[in-house]
Short mmCIF file of C-alpha atoms and ligand atoms in Angstrom, two decimals:
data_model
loop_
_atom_site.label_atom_id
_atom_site.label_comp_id
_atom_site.label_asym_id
_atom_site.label_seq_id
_atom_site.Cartn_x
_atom_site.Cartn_y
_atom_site.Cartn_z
CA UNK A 1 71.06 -2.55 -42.48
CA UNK A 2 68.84 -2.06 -45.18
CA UNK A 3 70.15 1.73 -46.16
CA UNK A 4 73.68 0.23 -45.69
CA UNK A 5 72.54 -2.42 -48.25
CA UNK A 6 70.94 0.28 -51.18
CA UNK A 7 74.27 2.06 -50.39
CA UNK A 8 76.69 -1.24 -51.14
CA UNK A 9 73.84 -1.74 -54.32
CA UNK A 10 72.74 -4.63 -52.77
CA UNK A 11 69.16 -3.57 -53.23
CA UNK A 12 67.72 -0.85 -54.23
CA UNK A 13 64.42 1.04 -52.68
CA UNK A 14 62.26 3.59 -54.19
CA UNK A 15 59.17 5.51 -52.18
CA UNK A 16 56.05 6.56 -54.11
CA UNK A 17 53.85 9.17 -52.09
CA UNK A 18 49.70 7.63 -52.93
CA UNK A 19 49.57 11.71 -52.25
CA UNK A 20 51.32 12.56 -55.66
CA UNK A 21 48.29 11.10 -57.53
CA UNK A 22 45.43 12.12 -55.53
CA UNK A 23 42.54 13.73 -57.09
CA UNK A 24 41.57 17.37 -57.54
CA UNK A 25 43.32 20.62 -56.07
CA UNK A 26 43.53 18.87 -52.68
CA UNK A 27 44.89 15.71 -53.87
CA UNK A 28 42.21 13.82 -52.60
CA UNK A 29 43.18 9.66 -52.12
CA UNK A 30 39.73 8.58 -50.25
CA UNK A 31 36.01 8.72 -50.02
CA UNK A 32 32.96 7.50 -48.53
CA UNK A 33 32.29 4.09 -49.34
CA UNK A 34 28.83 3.56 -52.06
CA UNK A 35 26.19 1.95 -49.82
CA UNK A 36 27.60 3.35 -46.45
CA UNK A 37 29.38 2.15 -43.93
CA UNK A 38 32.13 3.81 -41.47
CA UNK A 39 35.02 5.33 -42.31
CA UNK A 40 36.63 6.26 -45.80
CA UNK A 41 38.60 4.10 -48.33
CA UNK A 42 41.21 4.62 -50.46
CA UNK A 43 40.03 5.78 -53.74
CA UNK A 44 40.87 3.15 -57.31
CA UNK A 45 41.90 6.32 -59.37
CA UNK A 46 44.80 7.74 -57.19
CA UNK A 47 45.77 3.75 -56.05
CA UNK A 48 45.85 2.73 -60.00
CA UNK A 49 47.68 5.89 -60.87
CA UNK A 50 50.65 4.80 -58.18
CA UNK A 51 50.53 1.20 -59.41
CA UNK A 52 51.03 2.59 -63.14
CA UNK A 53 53.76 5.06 -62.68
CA UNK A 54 55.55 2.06 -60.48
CA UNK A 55 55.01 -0.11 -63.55
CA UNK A 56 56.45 2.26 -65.77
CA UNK A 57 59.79 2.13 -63.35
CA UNK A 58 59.84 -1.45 -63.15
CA UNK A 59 57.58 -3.07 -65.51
CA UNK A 60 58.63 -6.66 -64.14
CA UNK A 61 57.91 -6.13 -60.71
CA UNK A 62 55.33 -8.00 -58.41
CA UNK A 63 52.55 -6.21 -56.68
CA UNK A 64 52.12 -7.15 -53.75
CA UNK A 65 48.69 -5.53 -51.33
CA UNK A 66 49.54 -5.64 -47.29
CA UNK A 67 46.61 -7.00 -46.37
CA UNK A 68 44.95 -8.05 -43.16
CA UNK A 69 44.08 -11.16 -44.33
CA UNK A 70 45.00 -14.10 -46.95
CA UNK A 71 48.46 -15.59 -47.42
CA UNK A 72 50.86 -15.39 -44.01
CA UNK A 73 54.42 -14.01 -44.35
CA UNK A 74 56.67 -17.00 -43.25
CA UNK A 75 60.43 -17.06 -43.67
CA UNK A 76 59.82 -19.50 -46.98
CA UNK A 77 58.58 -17.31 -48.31
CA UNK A 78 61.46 -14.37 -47.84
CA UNK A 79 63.99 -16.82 -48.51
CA UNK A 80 61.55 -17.47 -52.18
CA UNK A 81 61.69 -13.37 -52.56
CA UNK A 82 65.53 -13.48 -51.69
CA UNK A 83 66.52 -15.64 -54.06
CA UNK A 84 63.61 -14.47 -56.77
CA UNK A 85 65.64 -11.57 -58.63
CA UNK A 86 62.58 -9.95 -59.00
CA UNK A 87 61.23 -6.54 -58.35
CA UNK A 88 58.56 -6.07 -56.28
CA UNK A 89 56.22 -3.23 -55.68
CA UNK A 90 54.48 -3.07 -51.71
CA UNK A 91 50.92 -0.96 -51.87
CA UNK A 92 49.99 -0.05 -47.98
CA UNK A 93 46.49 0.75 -47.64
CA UNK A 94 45.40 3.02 -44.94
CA UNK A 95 42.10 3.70 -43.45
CA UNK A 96 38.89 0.91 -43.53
CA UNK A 97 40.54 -0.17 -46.77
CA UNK A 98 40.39 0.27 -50.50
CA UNK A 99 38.05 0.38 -53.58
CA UNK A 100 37.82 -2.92 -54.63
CA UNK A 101 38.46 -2.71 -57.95
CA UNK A 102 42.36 -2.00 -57.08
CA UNK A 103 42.25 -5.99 -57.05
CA UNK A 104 42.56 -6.07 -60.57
CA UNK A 105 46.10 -4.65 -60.37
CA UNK A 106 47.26 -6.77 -57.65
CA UNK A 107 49.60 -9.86 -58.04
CA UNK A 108 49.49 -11.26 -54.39
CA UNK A 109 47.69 -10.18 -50.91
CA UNK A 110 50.25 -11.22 -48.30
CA UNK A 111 49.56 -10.48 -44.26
CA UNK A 112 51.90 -10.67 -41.74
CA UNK A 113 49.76 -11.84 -39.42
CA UNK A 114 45.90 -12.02 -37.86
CA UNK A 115 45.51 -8.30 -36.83
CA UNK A 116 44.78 -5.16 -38.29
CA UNK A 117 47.24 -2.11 -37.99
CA UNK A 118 45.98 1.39 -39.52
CA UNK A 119 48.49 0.99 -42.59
CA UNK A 120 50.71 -1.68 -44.89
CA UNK A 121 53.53 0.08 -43.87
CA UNK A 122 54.81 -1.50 -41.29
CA UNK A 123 53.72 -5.18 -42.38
CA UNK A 124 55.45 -3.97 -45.68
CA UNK A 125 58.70 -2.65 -43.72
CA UNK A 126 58.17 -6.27 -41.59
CA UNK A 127 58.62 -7.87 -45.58
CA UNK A 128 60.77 -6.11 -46.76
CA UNK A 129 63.16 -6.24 -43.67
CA UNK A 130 63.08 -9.92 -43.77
CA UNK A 131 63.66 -10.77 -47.40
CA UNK A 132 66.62 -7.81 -47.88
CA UNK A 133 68.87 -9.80 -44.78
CA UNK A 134 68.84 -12.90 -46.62
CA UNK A 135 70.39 -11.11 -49.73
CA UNK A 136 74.10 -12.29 -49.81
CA UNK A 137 76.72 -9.50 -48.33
CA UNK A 138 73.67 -7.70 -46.48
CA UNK A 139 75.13 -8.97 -43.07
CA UNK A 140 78.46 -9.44 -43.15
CA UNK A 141 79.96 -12.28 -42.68
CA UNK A 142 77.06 -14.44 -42.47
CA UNK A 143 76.72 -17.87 -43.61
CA UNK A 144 74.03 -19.56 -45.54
CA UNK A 145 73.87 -22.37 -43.31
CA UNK A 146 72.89 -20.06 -40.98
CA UNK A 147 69.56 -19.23 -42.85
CA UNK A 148 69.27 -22.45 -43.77
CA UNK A 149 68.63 -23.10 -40.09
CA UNK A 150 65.74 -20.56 -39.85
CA UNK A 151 63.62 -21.68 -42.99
CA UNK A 152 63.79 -25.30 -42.45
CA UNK A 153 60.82 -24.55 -40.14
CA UNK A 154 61.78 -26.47 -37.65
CA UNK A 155 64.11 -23.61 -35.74
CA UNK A 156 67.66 -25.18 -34.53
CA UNK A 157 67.92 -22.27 -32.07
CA UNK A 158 70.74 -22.94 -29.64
CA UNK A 159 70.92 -21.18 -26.20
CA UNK A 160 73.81 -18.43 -27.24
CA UNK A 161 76.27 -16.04 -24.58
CA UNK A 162 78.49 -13.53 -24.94
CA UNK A 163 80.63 -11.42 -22.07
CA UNK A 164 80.73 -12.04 -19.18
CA UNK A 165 81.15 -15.65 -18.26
CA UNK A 166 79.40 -15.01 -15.17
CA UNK A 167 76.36 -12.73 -15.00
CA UNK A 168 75.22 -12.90 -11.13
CA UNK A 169 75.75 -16.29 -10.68
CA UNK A 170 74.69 -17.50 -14.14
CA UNK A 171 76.99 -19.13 -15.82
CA UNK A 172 78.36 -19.23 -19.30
CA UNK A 173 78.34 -22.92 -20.03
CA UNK A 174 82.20 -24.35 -19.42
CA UNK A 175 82.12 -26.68 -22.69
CA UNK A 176 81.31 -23.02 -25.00
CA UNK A 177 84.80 -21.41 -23.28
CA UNK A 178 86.41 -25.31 -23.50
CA UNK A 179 87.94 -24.85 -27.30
CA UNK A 180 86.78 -28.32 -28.16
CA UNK A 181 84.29 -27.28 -31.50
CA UNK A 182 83.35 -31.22 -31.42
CA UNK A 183 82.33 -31.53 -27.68
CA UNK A 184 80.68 -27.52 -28.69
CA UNK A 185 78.56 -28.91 -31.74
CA UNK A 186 77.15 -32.27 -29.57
CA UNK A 187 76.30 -29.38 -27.01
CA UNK A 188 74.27 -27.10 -29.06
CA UNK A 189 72.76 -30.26 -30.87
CA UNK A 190 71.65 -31.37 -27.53
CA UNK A 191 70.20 -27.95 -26.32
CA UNK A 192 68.30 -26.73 -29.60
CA UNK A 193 65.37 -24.93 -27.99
CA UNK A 194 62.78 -26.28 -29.91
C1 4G4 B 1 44.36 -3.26 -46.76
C2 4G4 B 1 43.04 -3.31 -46.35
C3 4G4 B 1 48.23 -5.40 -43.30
C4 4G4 B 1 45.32 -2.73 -45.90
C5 4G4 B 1 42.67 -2.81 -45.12
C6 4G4 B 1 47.63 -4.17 -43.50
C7 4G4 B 1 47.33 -5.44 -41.10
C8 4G4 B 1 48.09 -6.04 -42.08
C9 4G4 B 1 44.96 -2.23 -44.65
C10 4G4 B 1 43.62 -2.28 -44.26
C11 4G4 B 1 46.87 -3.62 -42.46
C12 4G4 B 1 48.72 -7.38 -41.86
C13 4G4 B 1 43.39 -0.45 -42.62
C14 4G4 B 1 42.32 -2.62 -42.22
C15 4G4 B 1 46.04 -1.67 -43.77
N1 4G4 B 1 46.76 -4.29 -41.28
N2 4G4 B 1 48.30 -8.12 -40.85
N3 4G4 B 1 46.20 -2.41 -42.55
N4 4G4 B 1 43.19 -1.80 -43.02
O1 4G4 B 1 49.63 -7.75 -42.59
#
């Protein structure tokens, strides 16, 4: 959906490799951390030099750090990006983390959740994912209501079937197959799952 959506210019996604502005002949991105401690973090230089060149591309645009912690992604807050207009930039970090001073040229720390993975990508994927399907004409057809429903908070899920009406016994509800869109909407009012 979302490559179908950059095609359509719904959105528009560019990648920056940290790799492209590591250090030295090996294009170096971590290091030991000063004090010591396990592991290796990702180094300010390389990080800052990402940040800039994605600056110079989109000079308005958020930054936003996939972080373990701080702010949770909820679906306020992708129908918020959705509707923003803005531009946002995602860093991942990898390994036991980052310099520090890469704060500095943050905007927002947003999580997806309390656990650790071994990189932002997939909490950034996880962000991006949810904010692009709420962009109008990304899935066709859909109705706003329909979102609506979602980021209220309180989710008014109803039990939903497709083919066949009768799956080993189980049932497809008659008053779904009955026509009657009043007696359907009392229905699915009545058997929101809560
Ligand atoms: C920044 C600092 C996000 C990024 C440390 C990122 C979980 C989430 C990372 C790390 C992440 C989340 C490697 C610990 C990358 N893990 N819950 N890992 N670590 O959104």
């Amino acid at each position: 959906m979302l490559w179908k959506a950059q095609k359509e210019g719904l959105v528009q996604f560019e990648l920056i490799n940290l790799r492209d502005f590591g250090l030295g002949p090996r294009r170096q991105v971590d290091d030991t951390p000063y004090g010591g401690g396990d592991g290796m973090l990702l180094m300010v230089e390389p990080l800052v030099a990402a940040v800039e060149h994605a600056k110079k591309r989109l000079p308005g645009a958020k930054v936003i750090l996939m972080s373990p912690s701080k702010t949770v992604w909820n679906q306020q807050l992708a129908a918020q990006y959705a509707a923003s207009g803005e531009d946002y930039t995602f860093i991942c970090g990898r390994y036991e983390g980052y310099d520090a001073r890469l704060e500095e040229f943050i905007d927002e720390k947003i999580s997806v959740g309390q656990y650790v993975l071994t990189g932002g990508e997939l909490p950034a994927m996880t962000v991006i994912d949810s904010v692009v399907r709420l962009i109008p004409g990304v899935l066709g057809g859909e109705k706003s209501a329909e979102i609506e429903s979602y980021s209220s908070g309180d989710n008014l899920e109803f039990p939903q079937y497709t083919r066949p009406e009768d799956f080993r016994g189980m049932k497809v509800p008659s008053v779904l197959l009955s026509g009657n869109h009043a007696e359907i909407a009392k229905w699915r009012a009545q058997n929101c799952k809560k």
